[in-house]
Amino acid sequence: MKRLCAAVGVLAVGCSPGLASASTALILGGAGRYADLTDEELANALGGYFAEYDHRVNVPFAGTDDFGESIDAAADSMYDAVYSTPGKKTIGGVSQTAPAIAEVLRRLENDADAPPPSELDAAMYGAPSPFFFRLSGVDYQPLPETPYNLLIVRAEYDGVADFPDNPFNLLAVVNAYMGYNQLHYQAAFTDISQVPEEYITKTENAKGGTTTTVLIPTKVLPVLKPFADAGMSDQTVAYLDKILRPLIDSAYDRPEGGAAEAEVSQSDRRSVAVAAEAVTDVDAVDDDSDQDDSNQDGAATDGAVTDDAATDDGGGGGKADAGKADESAPRAGKHAKPDDDTPGERESRQTTKKSAGNDVQRGKHARDDRDDKRAASDTDGKAAASDTAA
């Protein structure tokens, strides 16, 4: 039977003597289309975790729309499969059937003829969080203490399996909701042997069973992924990610030494202020550009403007420019370097602001193109109307 044997740096997780003969992976599928998993999906799951098993079996079950009833039905099917399958085996559940694996382990605890731990272990991917149980009206039961080794895998910020412990952190909740759509299925094929050490925890219970929990890290926050896909620069996305991630992670109660920190440091708070300044600067650039566009459009439309009127307009523009110059003075004070800023931090902030400004300029050019096309269309329409009147 294959167990999790992943070398992560200097850490070896859940290593066993190797793959024995006649090993079988008994896997329950998830909901809907994923209830029946193909052999290819089973072989590629978790980066090929079950690829070397002699047999991979998608255990069928009579699932329903009721979450609690589906757990019971899946547990019945898996319990029967355990006793009807000879040799060494791993039992596994995906998403809504993961709790059925925990139920099977509870039942085996009461069986005098249950398979020994040397013949059986278990794996769960994307197991619903306690919040999901409450939402579904089903009583949540903690994992049982069992002599069997258990592998638990979930994706960071997956709204089903990794819902925030603090549901009042709305940013974290929105991020988790978006994470469900982006990660819940896709992350199931991540190679867990490549997950960094700090995302892996191991605990051993009083009965000798070891539970290994693997949190698949998410590189870009789900709440920022749509912006990245829409073309926002990598540098801007990374900068926003650095600001938002500590705020989101503060909603999670991670194990000590885990990937997420529960507190937002003083430097993170300063980063939020710096981000606000950057957004202000970007808005100022956009406003100035829009003002210039407005002045140019006015000059082009009014062909009968006299020299005196043009002079007056120029004076007005000078007053506006003077006002902007006055406004720039206190803004310069905002950008004074904090006492604890390093040259690297200042350079990173300036580079990020420049990148954000470039994003705005690209948007401005796109608007200019649309305005030119609209003006050309209006001119053609007026010409056609004049010809018709003539």
PDB file of C-alpha atoms in Angstrom, residues 146-367:
ATOM      1  CA  THR A 146      -8.203   5.932  15.158  1.00  0.00           C
ATOM      2  CA  PRO A 147      -5.179   3.655  14.786  1.00  0.00           C
ATOM      3  CA  TYR A 148      -5.319   4.211  11.028  1.00  0.00           C
ATOM      4  CA  ASN A 149      -3.122   6.807   9.365  1.00  0.00           C
ATOM      5  CA  LEU A 150      -5.052   9.610   7.693  1.00  0.00           C
ATOM      6  CA  LEU A 151      -4.077  12.099   4.973  1.00  0.00           C
ATOM      7  CA  ILE A 152      -6.111  15.319   4.758  1.00  0.00           C
ATOM      8  CA  VAL A 153      -5.587  17.626   1.770  1.00  0.00           C
ATOM      9  CA  ARG A 154      -7.279  20.930   1.032  1.00  0.00           C
ATOM     10  CA  ALA A 155      -6.534  24.036  -1.000  1.00  0.00           C
ATOM     11  CA  GLU A 156      -5.808  27.301   0.764  1.00  0.00           C
ATOM     12  CA  TYR A 157      -8.851  29.626   0.555  1.00  0.00           C
ATOM     13  CA  ASP A 158     -11.134  26.947  -0.926  1.00  0.00           C
ATOM     14  CA  GLY A 159     -14.521  28.134   0.309  1.00  0.00           C
ATOM     15  CA  VAL A 160     -15.784  24.608   1.021  1.00  0.00           C
ATOM     16  CA  ALA A 161     -12.745  23.068   2.689  1.00  0.00           C
ATOM     17  CA  ASP A 162     -10.958  26.196   3.974  1.00  0.00           C
ATOM     18  CA  PHE A 163     -13.703  28.576   5.053  1.00  0.00           C
ATOM     19  CA  PRO A 164     -12.609  31.376   7.445  1.00  0.00           C
ATOM     20  CA  ASP A 165     -12.853  30.626  11.163  1.00  0.00           C
ATOM     21  CA  ASN A 166     -14.097  34.194  11.595  1.00  0.00           C
ATOM     22  CA  PRO A 167     -17.126  34.576   9.294  1.00  0.00           C
ATOM     23  CA  PHE A 168     -17.415  38.273  10.200  1.00  0.00           C
ATOM     24  CA  ASN A 169     -14.305  39.071   8.175  1.00  0.00           C
ATOM     25  CA  LEU A 170     -16.210  39.855   4.985  1.00  0.00           C
ATOM     26  CA  LEU A 171     -13.088  40.220   2.868  1.00  0.00           C
ATOM     27  CA  ALA A 172     -12.016  36.697   3.849  1.00  0.00           C
ATOM     28  CA  VAL A 173     -15.518  35.346   3.173  1.00  0.00           C
ATOM     29  CA  VAL A 174     -15.648  36.862  -0.323  1.00  0.00           C
ATOM     30  CA  ASN A 175     -12.152  35.557  -1.002  1.00  0.00           C
ATOM     31  CA  ALA A 176     -13.181  32.049   0.108  1.00  0.00           C
ATOM     32  CA  TYR A 177     -16.325  32.132  -2.021  1.00  0.00           C
ATOM     33  CA  MET A 178     -14.259  32.996  -5.081  1.00  0.00           C
ATOM     34  CA  GLY A 179     -11.692  30.389  -4.032  1.00  0.00           C
ATOM     35  CA  TYR A 180     -14.314  27.664  -4.166  1.00  0.00           C
ATOM     36  CA  ASN A 181     -14.951  28.355  -7.849  1.00  0.00           C
ATOM     37  CA  GLN A 182     -11.260  28.620  -8.686  1.00  0.00           C
ATOM     38  CA  LEU A 183      -9.704  25.900  -6.530  1.00  0.00           C
ATOM     39  CA  HIS A 184     -12.060  23.237  -5.216  1.00  0.00           C
ATOM     40  CA  TYR A 185     -11.784  20.961  -8.243  1.00  0.00           C
ATOM     41  CA  GLN A 186      -8.626  22.237  -9.936  1.00  0.00           C
ATOM     42  CA  ALA A 187      -6.355  21.912  -6.886  1.00  0.00           C
ATOM     43  CA  ALA A 188      -7.221  18.215  -6.546  1.00  0.00           C
ATOM     44  CA  PHE A 189      -4.527  17.457  -9.128  1.00  0.00           C
ATOM     45  CA  THR A 190      -1.743  19.400  -7.403  1.00  0.00           C
ATOM     46  CA  ASP A 191       1.437  17.420  -6.732  1.00  0.00           C
ATOM     47  CA  ILE A 192       1.381  17.347  -2.942  1.00  0.00           C
ATOM     48  CA  SER A 193       4.964  16.064  -2.815  1.00  0.00           C
ATOM     49  CA  GLN A 194       6.010  19.604  -3.830  1.00  0.00           C
ATOM     50  CA  VAL A 195       4.086  21.439  -1.108  1.00  0.00           C
ATOM     51  CA  PRO A 196       6.467  23.457   1.123  1.00  0.00           C
ATOM     52  CA  GLU A 197       7.153  22.157   4.605  1.00  0.00           C
ATOM     53  CA  GLU A 198       5.442  25.043   6.369  1.00  0.00           C
ATOM     54  CA  TYR A 199       2.104  24.027   4.838  1.00  0.00           C
ATOM     55  CA  ILE A 200       2.240  20.504   6.282  1.00  0.00           C
ATOM     56  CA  THR A 201       1.338  19.448   9.824  1.00  0.00           C
ATOM     57  CA  LYS A 202       1.455  16.033  11.498  1.00  0.00           C
ATOM     58  CA  THR A 203      -0.222  14.850  14.683  1.00  0.00           C
ATOM     59  CA  GLU A 204      -0.233  11.439  16.351  1.00  0.00           C
ATOM     60  CA  ASN A 205      -3.120  10.359  18.546  1.00  0.00           C
ATOM     61  CA  ALA A 206      -3.179   8.101  21.597  1.00  0.00           C
ATOM     62  CA  LYS A 207      -4.137   5.080  19.478  1.00  0.00           C
ATOM     63  CA  GLY A 208      -1.068   5.338  17.268  1.00  0.00           C
ATOM     64  CA  GLY A 209      -2.663   6.835  14.187  1.00  0.00           C
ATOM     65  CA  THR A 210      -0.918   9.722  12.429  1.00  0.00           C
ATOM     66  CA  THR A 211      -2.901  12.487  10.738  1.00  0.00           C
ATOM     67  CA  THR A 212      -0.995  14.409   8.061  1.00  0.00           C
ATOM     68  CA  THR A 213      -2.633  17.640   6.915  1.00  0.00           C
ATOM     69  CA  VAL A 214      -1.494  19.259   3.660  1.00  0.00           C
ATOM     70  CA  LEU A 215      -2.637  22.797   2.854  1.00  0.00           C
ATOM     71  CA  ILE A 216      -2.029  23.439  -0.845  1.00  0.00           C
ATOM     72  CA  PRO A 217      -0.798  27.053  -1.038  1.00  0.00           C
ATOM     73  CA  THR A 218      -2.547  29.525  -3.319  1.00  0.00           C
ATOM     74  CA  LYS A 219      -0.126  31.856  -5.100  1.00  0.00           C
ATOM     75  CA  VAL A 220      -2.599  34.632  -5.932  1.00  0.00           C
ATOM     76  CA  LEU A 221      -5.539  35.506  -3.706  1.00  0.00           C
ATOM     77  CA  PRO A 222      -8.781  34.353  -5.360  1.00  0.00           C
ATOM     78  CA  VAL A 223     -10.227  37.846  -4.896  1.00  0.00           C
ATOM     79  CA  LEU A 224      -7.397  39.242  -7.053  1.00  0.00           C
ATOM     80  CA  LYS A 225      -7.373  36.491  -9.682  1.00  0.00           C
ATOM     81  CA  PRO A 226      -9.973  38.178 -11.957  1.00  0.00           C
ATOM     82  CA  PHE A 227      -7.824  41.326 -12.079  1.00  0.00           C
ATOM     83  CA  ALA A 228      -4.746  39.288 -12.954  1.00  0.00           C
ATOM     84  CA  ASP A 229      -6.683  37.488 -15.701  1.00  0.00           C
ATOM     85  CA  ALA A 230      -7.919  40.844 -17.048  1.00  0.00           C
ATOM     86  CA  GLY A 231      -4.368  42.039 -17.625  1.00  0.00           C
ATOM     87  CA  MET A 232      -3.359  43.849 -14.456  1.00  0.00           C
ATOM     88  CA  SER A 233       0.432  43.834 -14.206  1.00  0.00           C
ATOM     89  CA  ASP A 234       2.017  41.072 -12.132  1.00  0.00           C
ATOM     90  CA  GLN A 235       3.785  43.661 -10.012  1.00  0.00           C
ATOM     91  CA  THR A 236       0.555  45.446  -9.110  1.00  0.00           C
ATOM     92  CA  VAL A 237      -1.195  42.163  -8.309  1.00  0.00           C
ATOM     93  CA  ALA A 238       1.701  41.079  -6.105  1.00  0.00           C
ATOM     94  CA  TYR A 239       1.666  44.405  -4.293  1.00  0.00           C
ATOM     95  CA  LEU A 240      -2.078  44.229  -3.589  1.00  0.00           C
ATOM     96  CA  ASP A 241      -1.731  40.579  -2.585  1.00  0.00           C
ATOM     97  CA  LYS A 242       0.916  41.527  -0.042  1.00  0.00           C
ATOM     98  CA  ILE A 243      -1.470  44.051   1.502  1.00  0.00           C
ATOM     99  CA  LEU A 244      -4.673  41.997   1.484  1.00  0.00           C
ATOM    100  CA  ARG A 245      -3.317  38.565   2.428  1.00  0.00           C
ATOM    101  CA  PRO A 246      -2.516  39.424   6.084  1.00  0.00           C
ATOM    102  CA  LEU A 247      -6.001  40.903   6.489  1.00  0.00           C
ATOM    103  CA  ILE A 248      -7.578  37.746   5.071  1.00  0.00           C
ATOM    104  CA  ASP A 249      -5.307  35.390   6.994  1.00  0.00           C
ATOM    105  CA  SER A 250      -6.297  37.101  10.236  1.00  0.00           C
ATOM    106  CA  ALA A 251      -9.697  35.370   9.845  1.00  0.00           C
ATOM    107  CA  TYR A 252      -8.095  31.913  10.028  1.00  0.00           C
ATOM    108  CA  ASP A 253      -6.989  29.971  13.087  1.00  0.00           C
ATOM    109  CA  ARG A 254      -4.021  28.174  11.569  1.00  0.00           C
ATOM    110  CA  PRO A 255      -1.862  25.739  13.565  1.00  0.00           C
ATOM    111  CA  GLU A 256       1.080  27.379  15.304  1.00  0.00           C
ATOM    112  CA  GLY A 257       3.903  27.742  12.826  1.00  0.00           C
ATOM    113  CA  GLY A 258       1.482  27.295   9.925  1.00  0.00           C
ATOM    114  CA  ALA A 259       1.323  29.257   6.719  1.00  0.00           C
ATOM    115  CA  ALA A 260      -0.968  32.052   7.881  1.00  0.00           C
ATOM    116  CA  GLU A 261      -0.330  34.603  10.594  1.00  0.00           C
ATOM    117  CA  ALA A 262      -3.269  35.687  12.736  1.00  0.00           C
ATOM    118  CA  GLU A 263      -2.045  39.238  13.339  1.00  0.00           C
ATOM    119  CA  VAL A 264      -1.513  42.164  11.027  1.00  0.00           C
ATOM    120  CA  SER A 265       1.883  43.651  11.773  1.00  0.00           C
ATOM    121  CA  GLN A 266       2.632  47.363  11.990  1.00  0.00           C
ATOM    122  CA  SER A 267       4.468  47.191   8.668  1.00  0.00           C
ATOM    123  CA  ASP A 268       1.350  45.677   7.072  1.00  0.00           C
ATOM    124  CA  ARG A 269      -0.732  48.558   8.402  1.00  0.00           C
ATOM    125  CA  ARG A 270       1.779  51.010   6.935  1.00  0.00           C
ATOM    126  CA  SER A 271       1.517  49.143   3.626  1.00  0.00           C
ATOM    127  CA  VAL A 272      -2.234  49.715   3.628  1.00  0.00           C
ATOM    128  CA  ALA A 273      -1.638  53.450   4.064  1.00  0.00           C
ATOM    129  CA  VAL A 274       0.954  53.433   1.291  1.00  0.00           C
ATOM    130  CA  ALA A 275      -1.494  51.616  -0.988  1.00  0.00           C
ATOM    131  CA  ALA A 276      -4.109  54.281  -0.317  1.00  0.00           C
ATOM    132  CA  GLU A 277      -1.591  56.955  -1.293  1.00  0.00           C
ATOM    133  CA  ALA A 278      -0.772  55.055  -4.475  1.00  0.00           C
ATOM    134  CA  VAL A 279      -4.444  54.863  -5.405  1.00  0.00           C
ATOM    135  CA  THR A 280      -4.772  58.609  -4.748  1.00  0.00           C
ATOM    136  CA  ASP A 281      -1.861  59.321  -7.083  1.00  0.00           C
ATOM    137  CA  VAL A 282      -3.334  57.093  -9.787  1.00  0.00           C
ATOM    138  CA  ASP A 283      -6.685  58.881  -9.486  1.00  0.00           C
ATOM    139  CA  ALA A 284      -4.915  62.246  -9.728  1.00  0.00           C
ATOM    140  CA  VAL A 285      -3.166  61.207 -12.930  1.00  0.00           C
ATOM    141  CA  ASP A 286      -6.469  60.019 -14.374  1.00  0.00           C
ATOM    142  CA  ASP A 287      -8.281  63.217 -13.353  1.00  0.00           C
ATOM    143  CA  ASP A 288      -5.576  65.410 -14.920  1.00  0.00           C
ATOM    144  CA  SER A 289      -5.756  63.391 -18.127  1.00  0.00           C
ATOM    145  CA  ASP A 290      -9.544  63.709 -18.255  1.00  0.00           C
ATOM    146  CA  GLN A 291      -9.262  67.492 -17.702  1.00  0.00           C
ATOM    147  CA  ASP A 292      -6.802  67.783 -20.592  1.00  0.00           C
ATOM    148  CA  ASP A 293      -9.165  65.773 -22.815  1.00  0.00           C
ATOM    149  CA  SER A 294     -12.049  68.077 -21.874  1.00  0.00           C
ATOM    150  CA  ASN A 295     -10.062  71.232 -22.725  1.00  0.00           C
ATOM    151  CA  GLN A 296      -8.986  69.803 -26.080  1.00  0.00           C
ATOM    152  CA  ASP A 297     -12.538  68.747 -26.981  1.00  0.00           C
ATOM    153  CA  GLY A 298     -13.875  72.220 -26.122  1.00  0.00           C
ATOM    154  CA  ALA A 299     -11.300  73.953 -28.329  1.00  0.00           C
ATOM    155  CA  ALA A 300     -12.022  71.649 -31.266  1.00  0.00           C
ATOM    156  CA  THR A 301     -15.817  72.074 -31.057  1.00  0.00           C
ATOM    157  CA  ASP A 302     -16.020  75.864 -30.777  1.00  0.00           C
ATOM    158  CA  GLY A 303     -14.454  77.002 -34.044  1.00  0.00           C
ATOM    159  CA  ALA A 304     -15.713  80.613 -33.590  1.00  0.00           C
ATOM    160  CA  VAL A 305     -13.771  81.348 -30.429  1.00  0.00           C
ATOM    161  CA  THR A 306     -12.154  84.798 -30.625  1.00  0.00           C
ATOM    162  CA  ASP A 307      -8.604  85.580 -29.672  1.00  0.00           C
ATOM    163  CA  ASP A 308      -9.843  87.409 -26.564  1.00  0.00           C
ATOM    164  CA  ALA A 309     -11.926  84.413 -25.504  1.00  0.00           C
ATOM    165  CA  ALA A 310      -9.006  82.135 -26.116  1.00  0.00           C
ATOM    166  CA  THR A 311      -6.900  84.421 -23.936  1.00  0.00           C
ATOM    167  CA  ASP A 312      -9.535  84.266 -21.178  1.00  0.00           C
ATOM    168  CA  ASP A 313      -9.622  80.489 -21.399  1.00  0.00           C
ATOM    169  CA  GLY A 314      -5.883  80.407 -21.131  1.00  0.00           C
ATOM    170  CA  GLY A 315      -6.068  82.550 -17.996  1.00  0.00           C
ATOM    171  CA  GLY A 316      -8.651  80.209 -16.521  1.00  0.00           C
ATOM    172  CA  GLY A 317      -6.438  77.291 -17.312  1.00  0.00           C
ATOM    173  CA  GLY A 318      -3.569  79.050 -15.579  1.00  0.00           C
ATOM    174  CA  LYS A 319      -5.688  79.502 -12.466  1.00  0.00           C
ATOM    175  CA  ALA A 320      -6.608  75.834 -12.512  1.00  0.00           C
ATOM    176  CA  ASP A 321      -2.977  74.880 -12.913  1.00  0.00           C
ATOM    177  CA  ALA A 322      -2.076  77.151 -10.023  1.00  0.00           C
ATOM    178  CA  GLY A 323      -4.730  75.471  -7.907  1.00  0.00           C
ATOM    179  CA  LYS A 324      -3.308  72.077  -8.789  1.00  0.00           C
ATOM    180  CA  ALA A 325       0.154  73.293  -7.923  1.00  0.00           C
ATOM    181  CA  ASP A 326      -1.123  74.430  -4.523  1.00  0.00           C
ATOM    182  CA  GLU A 327      -2.725  71.024  -3.947  1.00  0.00           C
ATOM    183  CA  SER A 328       0.509  69.256  -4.806  1.00  0.00           C
ATOM    184  CA  ALA A 329       2.348  70.836  -1.889  1.00  0.00           C
ATOM    185  CA  PRO A 330       0.619  68.939   0.948  1.00  0.00           C
ATOM    186  CA  ARG A 331       0.618  65.792  -1.191  1.00  0.00           C
ATOM    187  CA  ALA A 332       4.400  65.927  -1.354  1.00  0.00           C
ATOM    188  CA  GLY A 333       4.386  65.827   2.437  1.00  0.00           C
ATOM    189  CA  LYS A 334       2.480  62.549   2.336  1.00  0.00           C
ATOM    190  CA  HIS A 335       5.283  60.946   0.419  1.00  0.00           C
ATOM    191  CA  ALA A 336       7.903  61.827   2.983  1.00  0.00           C
ATOM    192  CA  LYS A 337       9.801  58.642   3.807  1.00  0.00           C
ATOM    193  CA  PRO A 338       8.802  57.118   7.186  1.00  0.00           C
ATOM    194  CA  ASP A 339      11.620  56.902   9.686  1.00  0.00           C
ATOM    195  CA  ASP A 340      11.718  53.114   9.464  1.00  0.00           C
ATOM    196  CA  ASP A 341      11.505  52.845   5.669  1.00  0.00           C
ATOM    197  CA  THR A 342      14.458  51.232   3.957  1.00  0.00           C
ATOM    198  CA  PRO A 343      15.718  52.260   0.501  1.00  0.00           C
ATOM    199  CA  GLY A 344      14.423  48.922  -0.832  1.00  0.00           C
ATOM    200  CA  GLU A 345      10.914  49.556   0.526  1.00  0.00           C
ATOM    201  CA  ARG A 346      10.879  53.089  -0.938  1.00  0.00           C
ATOM    202  CA  GLU A 347      12.041  51.828  -4.333  1.00  0.00           C
ATOM    203  CA  SER A 348       9.443  49.028  -4.310  1.00  0.00           C
ATOM    204  CA  ARG A 349       6.668  51.496  -3.466  1.00  0.00           C
ATOM    205  CA  GLN A 350       7.725  53.908  -6.210  1.00  0.00           C
ATOM    206  CA  THR A 351       7.989  51.113  -8.779  1.00  0.00           C
ATOM    207  CA  THR A 352       4.529  49.822  -7.864  1.00  0.00           C
ATOM    208  CA  LYS A 353       3.010  53.282  -8.186  1.00  0.00           C
ATOM    209  CA  LYS A 354       4.615  53.631 -11.608  1.00  0.00           C
ATOM    210  CA  SER A 355       3.158  50.247 -12.628  1.00  0.00           C
ATOM    211  CA  ALA A 356      -0.290  51.273 -11.413  1.00  0.00           C
ATOM    212  CA  GLY A 357       0.048  54.531 -13.352  1.00  0.00           C
ATOM    213  CA  ASN A 358       0.907  52.585 -16.492  1.00  0.00           C
ATOM    214  CA  ASP A 359      -2.256  50.509 -16.018  1.00  0.00           C
ATOM    215  CA  VAL A 360      -4.284  53.738 -15.839  1.00  0.00           C
ATOM    216  CA  GLN A 361      -2.584  55.212 -18.929  1.00  0.00           C
ATOM    217  CA  ARG A 362      -3.412  52.072 -20.890  1.00  0.00           C
ATOM    218  CA  GLY A 363      -7.049  52.521 -19.876  1.00  0.00           C
ATOM    219  CA  LYS A 364      -6.885  56.206 -20.923  1.00  0.00           C
ATOM    220  CA  HIS A 365      -5.559  55.345 -24.378  1.00  0.00           C
ATOM    221  CA  ALA A 366      -8.385  52.863 -24.823  1.00  0.00           C
ATOM    222  CA  ARG A 367     -10.923  55.562 -23.917  1.00  0.00           C
TER     223      ARG A 367
END
